GROMACS .gro file of C-alpha atoms in nm:
model
  377
    1MET     CA    1  -0.886   3.991   1.920
    2ALA     CA    2  -0.953   4.243   2.183
    3LYS     CA    3  -1.091   4.124   2.498
    4VAL     CA    4  -1.378   4.298   2.738
    5GLU     CA    5  -1.259   4.377   3.083
    6GLU     CA    6  -1.473   4.155   3.326
    7LYS     CA    7  -1.640   4.470   3.513
    8GLU     CA    8  -1.879   4.476   3.814
    9ALA     CA    9  -2.242   4.330   3.671
   10LEU     CA   10  -2.475   4.650   3.571
   11PRO     CA   11  -2.757   4.736   3.809
   12GLN     CA   12  -3.073   4.549   3.787
   13GLU     CA   13  -3.250   4.784   3.707
   14ASP     CA   14  -3.031   4.883   3.377
   15LEU     CA   15  -3.089   4.538   3.327
   16ARG     CA   16  -3.463   4.557   3.333
   17ASP     CA   17  -3.501   4.865   3.119
   18PHE     CA   18  -3.271   4.635   2.843
   19PHE     CA   19  -3.548   4.383   2.904
   20ARG     CA   20  -3.815   4.625   2.837
   21GLU     CA   21  -3.669   4.776   2.485
   22MET     CA   22  -3.574   4.420   2.367
   23LEU     CA   23  -3.953   4.303   2.462
   24LEU     CA   24  -4.077   4.640   2.280
   25ILE     CA   25  -3.877   4.552   1.987
   26ARG     CA   26  -3.984   4.187   1.975
   27ARG     CA   27  -4.374   4.299   1.996
   28PHE     CA   28  -4.344   4.572   1.720
   29GLU     CA   29  -4.205   4.318   1.494
   30GLU     CA   30  -4.456   4.051   1.584
   31LYS     CA   31  -4.740   4.297   1.520
   32VAL     CA   32  -4.573   4.426   1.182
   33GLU     CA   33  -4.560   4.085   1.076
   34GLU     CA   34  -4.927   4.054   1.170
   35ARG     CA   35  -5.008   4.393   0.988
   36PHE     CA   36  -4.802   4.342   0.704
   37ARG     CA   37  -4.968   3.929   0.618
   38ALA     CA   38  -5.320   4.120   0.631
   39GLY     CA   39  -5.181   4.276   0.325
   40GLU     CA   40  -5.184   4.665   0.509
   41LEU     CA   41  -4.832   4.746   0.477
   42PRO     CA   42  -4.652   4.784   0.105
   43GLY     CA   43  -4.303   4.633  -0.017
   44PHE     CA   44  -4.104   4.417   0.169
   45LEU     CA   45  -4.048   4.339   0.511
   46HIS     CA   46  -3.752   4.180   0.709
   47VAL     CA   47  -3.753   4.163   1.088
   48ALA     CA   48  -3.499   4.100   1.332
   49ILE     CA   49  -3.637   3.850   1.605
   50GLY     CA   50  -3.380   3.701   1.788
   51GLN     CA   51  -3.092   3.972   1.709
   52GLU     CA   52  -3.249   4.258   1.955
   53ALA     CA   53  -2.961   4.244   2.223
   54VAL     CA   54  -2.774   4.374   1.924
   55ALA     CA   55  -2.983   4.674   1.895
   56VAL     CA   56  -3.035   4.773   2.221
   57GLY     CA   57  -2.675   4.720   2.397
   58VAL     CA   58  -2.539   4.904   2.101
   59CYS     CA   59  -2.780   5.208   2.094
   60ARG     CA   60  -2.780   5.237   2.480
   61ALA     CA   61  -2.400   5.251   2.486
   62LEU     CA   62  -2.425   5.546   2.210
   63ASP     CA   63  -2.390   5.933   2.286
   64GLU     CA   64  -2.707   6.135   2.163
   65ARG     CA   65  -2.448   6.289   1.926
   66ASP     CA   66  -2.346   5.984   1.753
   67VAL     CA   67  -2.500   5.866   1.452
   68ILE     CA   68  -2.576   5.519   1.296
   69ALA     CA   69  -2.645   5.367   0.974
   70SER     CA   70  -2.867   5.074   0.928
   71THR     CA   71  -3.001   4.783   0.706
   72HIS     CA   72  -3.247   4.616   0.525
   73ARG     CA   73  -3.336   4.521   0.853
   74ALA     CA   74  -3.364   4.831   1.062
   75HIS     CA   75  -3.652   4.846   1.322
   76GLY     CA   76  -3.468   4.743   1.597
   77HIS     CA   77  -3.215   4.994   1.564
   78THR     CA   78  -3.447   5.250   1.474
   79LEU     CA   79  -3.697   5.177   1.819
   80ALA     CA   80  -3.359   5.152   2.003
   81ARG     CA   81  -3.198   5.449   1.881
   82GLY     CA   82  -3.518   5.632   2.032
   83THR     CA   83  -3.751   5.697   1.749
   84PRO     CA   84  -4.101   5.638   1.868
   85PRO     CA   85  -4.310   5.341   1.809
   86ASN     CA   86  -4.600   5.514   1.655
   87ALA     CA   87  -4.354   5.687   1.414
   88LEU     CA   88  -4.196   5.401   1.318
   89MET     CA   89  -4.520   5.219   1.238
   90ALA     CA   90  -4.688   5.544   1.041
   91GLU     CA   91  -4.328   5.494   0.849
   92LEU     CA   92  -4.416   5.176   0.772
   93TYR     CA   93  -4.785   5.230   0.630
   94GLY     CA   94  -4.618   5.536   0.419
   95LYS     CA   95  -4.772   5.864   0.614
   96VAL     CA   96  -4.604   6.215   0.640
   97GLU     CA   97  -4.632   6.136   1.050
   98GLY     CA   98  -4.383   5.852   1.018
   99CYS     CA   99  -4.000   5.927   1.114
  100SER     CA  100  -3.898   5.969   0.715
  101HIS     CA  101  -4.212   6.145   0.634
  102GLY     CA  102  -4.364   5.868   0.459
  103TYR     CA  103  -4.062   5.858   0.195
  104GLY     CA  104  -3.867   5.585   0.364
  105GLY     CA  105  -4.033   5.273   0.407
  106SER     CA  106  -3.899   4.974   0.631
  107MET     CA  107  -3.560   4.953   0.456
  108HIS     CA  108  -3.507   5.296   0.356
  109LEU     CA  109  -3.578   5.431   0.766
  110TYR     CA  110  -3.398   5.759   0.822
  111ASP     CA  111  -3.454   5.997   1.179
  112VAL     CA  112  -3.170   6.242   1.113
  113ALA     CA  113  -3.272   6.432   1.446
  114ARG     CA  114  -3.163   6.114   1.679
  115GLY     CA  115  -2.887   6.039   1.516
  116ASN     CA  116  -3.016   5.748   1.245
  117LEU     CA  117  -2.832   5.872   0.909
  118GLY     CA  118  -3.053   5.606   0.737
  119ALA     CA  119  -3.158   5.247   0.668
  120ASN     CA  120  -2.975   5.104   0.302
  121ALA     CA  121  -3.151   4.829   0.111
  122VAL     CA  122  -2.838   4.792  -0.019
  123VAL     CA  123  -2.615   4.533   0.130
  124GLY     CA  124  -2.295   4.717   0.295
  125GLY     CA  125  -2.464   5.071   0.186
  126GLY     CA  126  -2.418   5.250   0.489
  127LEU     CA  127  -2.039   5.164   0.528
  128PRO     CA  128  -1.903   5.443   0.337
  129ALA     CA  129  -2.115   5.721   0.482
  130ILE     CA  130  -2.029   5.621   0.809
  131VAL     CA  131  -1.671   5.673   0.716
  132GLY     CA  132  -1.777   6.030   0.569
  133ALA     CA  133  -1.961   6.094   0.881
  134ALA     CA  134  -1.665   6.004   1.087
  135LEU     CA  135  -1.406   6.218   0.882
  136ALA     CA  136  -1.612   6.517   0.915
  137PHE     CA  137  -1.625   6.471   1.336
  138LYS     CA  138  -1.255   6.406   1.338
  139LEU     CA  139  -1.159   6.666   1.096
  140ARG     CA  140  -1.384   6.942   1.277
  141ARG     CA  141  -1.253   6.795   1.598
  142GLU     CA  142  -1.603   6.691   1.707
  143ASP     CA  143  -1.633   6.426   2.003
  144ARG     CA  144  -1.874   6.237   1.794
  145VAL     CA  145  -1.860   5.857   1.679
  146ALA     CA  146  -2.006   5.720   1.330
  147LEU     CA  147  -2.154   5.389   1.397
  148ALA     CA  148  -2.268   5.104   1.121
  149PHE     CA  149  -2.431   4.814   1.141
  150PHE     CA  150  -2.417   4.530   0.858
  151GLY     CA  151  -2.443   4.134   0.822
  152ASP     CA  152  -2.168   3.889   0.792
  153GLY     CA  153  -2.278   3.861   0.403
  154ALA     CA  154  -2.155   4.227   0.395
  155THR     CA  155  -1.828   4.176   0.444
  156ASN     CA  156  -1.790   4.013   0.113
  157ILE     CA  157  -1.916   4.332  -0.059
  158GLY     CA  158  -1.637   4.597  -0.233
  159THR     CA  159  -1.796   4.862   0.044
  160PHE     CA  160  -1.687   4.688   0.290
  161HIS     CA  161  -1.331   4.642   0.215
  162GLU     CA  162  -1.307   4.998   0.107
  163SER     CA  163  -1.444   5.150   0.372
  164LEU     CA  164  -1.281   4.960   0.642
  165ASN     CA  165  -0.988   5.044   0.464
  166LEU     CA  166  -1.007   5.432   0.435
  167ALA     CA  167  -1.150   5.457   0.833
  168GLN     CA  168  -0.795   5.256   0.937
  169LEU     CA  169  -0.567   5.465   0.720
  170TRP     CA  170  -0.740   5.779   0.818
  171GLY     CA  171  -0.765   5.702   1.190
  172VAL     CA  172  -1.146   5.805   1.206
  173PRO     CA  173  -1.365   5.759   1.486
  174ALA     CA  174  -1.594   5.505   1.299
  175VAL     CA  175  -1.747   5.204   1.491
  176PHE     CA  176  -1.817   4.883   1.261
  177VAL     CA  177  -2.097   4.642   1.377
  178CYS     CA  178  -2.150   4.288   1.209
  179GLU     CA  179  -2.414   4.100   1.316
  180ASP     CA  180  -2.329   3.790   1.232
  181ASN     CA  181  -2.649   3.573   1.229
  182HIS     CA  182  -2.468   3.310   1.004
  183TRP     CA  183  -2.682   3.342   0.726
  184ALA     CA  184  -2.615   3.577   0.400
  185GLU     CA  185  -3.006   3.525   0.307
  186SER     CA  186  -2.982   3.174   0.231
  187THR     CA  187  -2.664   3.100   0.193
  188PRO     CA  188  -2.473   2.991   0.519
  189ALA     CA  189  -2.131   3.123   0.589
  190SER     CA  190  -1.930   2.813   0.471
  191GLN     CA  191  -2.046   2.879   0.119
  192HIS     CA  192  -1.940   3.231   0.092
  193LEU     CA  193  -1.663   3.318   0.359
  194PRO     CA  194  -1.351   3.139   0.286
  195ILE     CA  195  -1.228   3.209   0.660
  196GLU     CA  196  -1.377   3.105   0.952
  197ASP     CA  197  -1.339   3.383   1.203
  198LEU     CA  198  -1.457   3.711   1.056
  199GLU     CA  199  -1.257   3.905   1.299
  200GLN     CA  200  -0.933   3.835   1.041
  201ARG     CA  201  -1.116   4.064   0.796
  202ALA     CA  202  -1.063   4.341   1.036
  203VAL     CA  203  -0.735   4.234   1.128
  204ALA     CA  204  -0.626   4.248   0.785
  205TYR     CA  205  -0.634   4.613   0.772
  206GLY     CA  206  -0.476   4.645   1.130
  207MET     CA  207  -0.782   4.741   1.262
  208GLU     CA  208  -0.883   4.716   1.665
  209SER     CA  209  -1.126   4.415   1.689
  210ILE     CA  210  -1.383   4.296   1.977
  211LYS     CA  211  -1.567   3.980   1.939
  212ILE     CA  212  -1.873   3.922   2.182
  213ASP     CA  213  -2.160   3.722   2.208
  214GLY     CA  214  -2.438   3.882   2.023
  215GLN     CA  215  -2.742   3.683   2.267
  216ASP     CA  216  -2.586   3.887   2.606
  217VAL     CA  217  -2.716   4.227   2.606
  218GLU     CA  218  -2.476   4.320   2.882
  219ALA     CA  219  -2.198   4.161   2.678
  220VAL     CA  220  -2.252   4.387   2.385
  221TYR     CA  221  -2.306   4.725   2.573
  222ARG     CA  222  -2.009   4.660   2.750
  223ALA     CA  223  -1.819   4.582   2.430
  224THR     CA  224  -1.956   4.880   2.256
  225THR     CA  225  -1.886   5.095   2.542
  226ARG     CA  226  -1.519   5.008   2.496
  227ALA     CA  227  -1.556   5.075   2.134
  228LEU     CA  228  -1.668   5.396   2.106
  229GLU     CA  229  -1.395   5.497   2.384
  230HIS     CA  230  -1.128   5.374   2.170
  231ALA     CA  231  -1.267   5.541   1.874
  232ARG     CA  232  -1.370   5.856   2.033
  233GLY     CA  233  -1.036   5.869   2.210
  234GLY     CA  234  -0.866   5.934   1.892
  235GLU     CA  235  -0.713   5.565   1.893
  236GLY     CA  236  -0.921   5.503   1.537
  237PRO     CA  237  -1.192   5.259   1.441
  238VAL     CA  238  -1.322   4.951   1.587
  239PHE     CA  239  -1.509   4.642   1.401
  240LEU     CA  240  -1.732   4.493   1.657
  241LEU     CA  241  -1.864   4.108   1.572
  242CYS     CA  242  -2.185   4.033   1.729
  243GLU     CA  243  -2.248   3.651   1.734
  244THR     CA  244  -2.641   3.592   1.709
  245TYR     CA  245  -2.881   3.426   1.557
  246ARG     CA  246  -3.210   3.519   1.333
  247LEU     CA  247  -3.507   3.300   1.449
  248VAL     CA  248  -3.734   3.405   1.156
  249GLY     CA  249  -3.696   3.374   0.759
  250HIS     CA  250  -3.491   3.614   0.596
  251TYR     CA  251  -3.822   3.803   0.488
  252ILE     CA  252  -4.153   3.765   0.592
  253GLY     CA  253  -4.307   3.458   0.379
  254ASP     CA  254  -3.970   3.314   0.331
  255PRO     CA  255  -3.980   2.914   0.364
  256GLN     CA  256  -3.624   2.853   0.470
  257VAL     CA  257  -3.606   2.529   0.278
  258TYR     CA  258  -3.204   2.554   0.301
  259ARG     CA  259  -3.207   2.572   0.676
  260PRO     CA  260  -3.301   2.230   0.904
  261LYS     CA  261  -3.615   2.267   1.095
  262ASP     CA  262  -3.480   2.114   1.426
  263GLU     CA  263  -3.165   2.360   1.408
  264LEU     CA  264  -3.422   2.652   1.402
  265GLN     CA  265  -3.647   2.466   1.664
  266ARG     CA  266  -3.309   2.441   1.864
  267LEU     CA  267  -3.209   2.747   1.844
  268ARG     CA  268  -3.548   2.955   1.975
  269GLU     CA  269  -3.521   2.701   2.258
  270THR     CA  270  -3.193   2.807   2.334
  271GLU     CA  271  -3.057   3.174   2.161
  272ASP     CA  272  -3.335   3.385   2.222
  273PRO     CA  273  -3.222   3.666   2.356
  274VAL     CA  274  -3.515   3.838   2.550
  275VAL     CA  275  -3.603   3.477   2.713
  276LYS     CA  276  -3.233   3.486   2.817
  277LEU     CA  277  -3.245   3.798   3.024
  278ARG     CA  278  -3.643   3.735   3.125
  279GLU     CA  279  -3.424   3.420   3.296
  280ARG     CA  280  -3.097   3.591   3.414
  281LEU     CA  281  -3.341   3.850   3.594
  282GLY     CA  282  -3.579   3.546   3.761
  283LEU     CA  283  -3.888   3.732   3.587
  284SER     CA  284  -4.126   3.466   3.643
  285ASP     CA  285  -4.328   3.684   3.823
  286GLN     CA  286  -4.638   3.719   3.583
  287ASP     CA  287  -4.739   4.025   3.717
  288PHE     CA  288  -4.439   4.169   3.592
  289GLU     CA  289  -4.404   4.059   3.281
  290GLU     CA  290  -4.756   4.108   3.216
  291SER     CA  291  -4.687   4.439   3.326
  292CYS     CA  292  -4.386   4.482   3.085
  293ALA     CA  293  -4.626   4.356   2.805
  294ARG     CA  294  -4.906   4.579   2.883
  295ARG     CA  295  -4.613   4.926   2.807
  296THR     CA  296  -4.501   4.759   2.561
  297ARG     CA  297  -4.871   4.719   2.395
  298ASP     CA  298  -4.948   5.070   2.463
  299ARG     CA  299  -4.652   5.225   2.301
  300ASP     CA  300  -4.674   4.964   1.983
  301ALA     CA  301  -4.812   4.952   1.615
  302PRO     CA  302  -5.115   5.116   1.505
  303ARG     CA  303  -5.432   4.887   1.448
  304HIS     CA  304  -5.577   4.822   1.100
  305GLY     CA  305  -5.410   5.105   0.937
  306ARG     CA  306  -5.462   5.350   1.186
  307VAL     CA  307  -5.213   5.582   1.366
  308ARG     CA  308  -5.222   5.559   1.755
  309HIS     CA  309  -5.203   5.962   1.827
  310GLY     CA  310  -4.941   5.966   2.134
  311GLY     CA  311  -4.725   6.317   2.175
  312GLY     CA  312  -4.817   6.567   1.901
  313HIS     CA  313  -5.138   6.434   1.861
  314ARG     CA  314  -5.498   6.387   1.973
  315ARG     CA  315  -5.704   6.145   1.963
  316ASP     CA  316  -5.948   6.280   1.657
  317GLY     CA  317  -5.606   6.273   1.438
  318ARG     CA  318  -5.536   6.619   1.388
  319LEU     CA  319  -5.224   6.749   1.523
  320ASP     CA  320  -5.207   6.928   1.824
  321GLY     CA  321  -4.950   7.248   1.909
  322ARG     CA  322  -4.680   6.963   2.075
  323ASP     CA  323  -4.596   6.860   1.671
  324ALA     CA  324  -4.231   6.890   1.596
  325GLY     CA  325  -4.255   6.852   1.230
  326HIS     CA  326  -4.459   6.572   1.119
  327ALA     CA  327  -4.676   6.838   0.966
  328GLY     CA  328  -5.003   6.726   0.799
  329ARG     CA  329  -5.335   6.511   0.831
  330VAL     CA  330  -5.287   6.162   0.868
  331ARG     CA  331  -5.295   6.032   0.509
  332ALA     CA  332  -5.558   5.720   0.412
  333GLY     CA  333  -5.271   5.482   0.222
  334ALA     CA  334  -4.912   5.537   0.138
  335ARG     CA  335  -4.726   5.831  -0.025
  336PRO     CA  336  -4.679   5.801  -0.443
  337GLU     CA  337  -4.312   5.838  -0.348
  338HIS     CA  338  -4.298   5.586  -0.075
  339ALA     CA  339  -3.967   5.388  -0.140
  340ASP     CA  340  -4.163   5.044  -0.147
  341LEU     CA  341  -4.413   5.212  -0.391
  342ARG     CA  342  -4.191   5.317  -0.653
  343ASP     CA  343  -4.211   5.214  -1.008
  344GLY     CA  344  -3.848   5.085  -1.041
  345ALA     CA  345  -3.949   4.836  -0.750
  346ARG     CA  346  -4.245   4.674  -0.949
  347ARG     CA  347  -4.250   4.563  -1.345
  348ARG     CA  348  -4.418   4.743  -1.628
  349GLY     CA  349  -4.788   4.732  -1.558
  350HIS     CA  350  -4.832   4.690  -1.204
  351ARG     CA  351  -4.871   4.990  -1.038
  352ARG     CA  352  -4.998   4.920  -0.699
  353ARG     CA  353  -5.051   4.580  -0.681
  354ASP     CA  354  -4.814   4.310  -0.531
  355ALA     CA  355  -4.865   4.116  -0.829
  356GLY     CA  356  -4.553   4.302  -1.004
  357HIS     CA  357  -4.262   4.293  -0.804
  358ALA     CA  358  -3.904   4.294  -0.999
  359ALA     CA  359  -3.759   3.959  -1.036
  360GLY     CA  360  -3.620   3.783  -0.738
  361GLY     CA  361  -3.929   3.667  -0.555
  362ARG     CA  362  -3.927   3.358  -0.357
  363GLY     CA  363  -4.295   3.248  -0.289
  364ASP     CA  364  -4.615   3.383  -0.232
  365VAL     CA  365  -4.672   3.551   0.106
  366ARG     CA  366  -4.960   3.370   0.310
  367GLY     CA  367  -5.198   3.623   0.336
  368LEU     CA  368  -5.131   3.826   0.018
  369PRO     CA  369  -5.250   3.702  -0.278
  370ASP     CA  370  -5.049   3.661  -0.595
  371ALA     CA  371  -4.806   3.882  -0.355
  372ARG     CA  372  -4.390   3.830  -0.421
  373VAL     CA  373  -4.161   3.939  -0.186
  374ARG     CA  374  -3.798   3.990  -0.336
  375ALA     CA  375  -3.528   3.813  -0.163
  376ASP     CA  376  -3.222   4.074  -0.075
  377ARG     CA  377  -2.895   3.972   0.025
   0.00000   0.00000   0.00000
C-alpha cells in the first residue's frame, strides 16, 4: 500500500470551502428526500449521506479537463464537480433545464461540459468507459486523467476486473475510486468478499494503490492529488480505496432490517464527515453555522415542483440571454423519455403510476401510496 506523505495542513479557508460544499451536498440530498417522499420525483432515489467527504475531496483535486464516471448514488459527485444545484434538481424533476436535459434522472446523470461522463445504474458500468477515455487521452498525448467512482460491491463484477486489467496492461492515466461503505446493498462485506483488504484486488494486477479514511476530506484530497499526479505523469493507473459509511438506507424507503440499529446510531454519532470537519474547524459559532446553512439553502432545491431560477433564467420562468443551451421553457412534468419513466422499468399496464415498478421492490415508501422502490445492488 502506498502511503500519503504528511504535509503541512491545508489553509483553514480551503477547509471551510470544503465544509460549505459538503454541507451543500447534505442539504441538497435532504431536500431531495423530502420532495421524493412527497411524491414529486419519479423513479428511484439513492442518496449518499455520510459519503460527502469522498465526493468533495476527490473532485476538488481534479483538473477541469479531467473526466469522471459516477454510480447510481451520483448527486454528491455531480455537485462537487460543479453542476449547479438548480440544474441538478431540475434534472431530477425531468425538466429540459436539467443538467442532462431531462433524459438522465437520478441514476443516469451526466454533465459532459463539466467533465461528468455520466452516472450508471448498472453496478460497475462506468469503469470500462473510464478506461476507454483514459486510453484516448494517452493516445492523443493529452494531459488529462479519467476517474471512476464505484462501491465495494462493484469489485465483484466482471467489468471491474476487466477494466483494472486493461488499464494496468496499457498504462492508461486512470484513477479508480472505491467508495467502500461496507455494504453491497443489504449484504455486508463479510458475505460477499473473500478478502478483508480490498487493496488486494488492485495489487493482484500490479497496480499502485492508496488506502485512506474516506470520512476525512483533507486526507481524501491529498490522496487523490497524489493519485492524479501518478496517473498524469505517465506512471499508470491508481486504485484509491476510501473507507466510508453510508448513514442512510441503500435507497429511500429502505427499512434497513439487515443492519443493527445501534450500529447505525453509533456511526451517525462518530463517523459523520460533516460533523467531523465542523468540529475540527471549531465552527461552534452559531452565526457562522447559520450563514453556511443560509448560503446552502439559497443555492438549494426548488420547492413543490418549481425550479428556482438562477443564472440564465428570469424570475417569471422564461429564459434570458444568459442561458447556456438549456433551451425550452420549464415543463410541468417529467419528459416521457426520462430514464425513470421508461416502460422498461415498469410492469406492463402501469405507465405513469409508481405501483408498477419492475420486480425487486423492498417495501412501500412512506408518503408514496402503492409505491415500490427497486433495490439495486
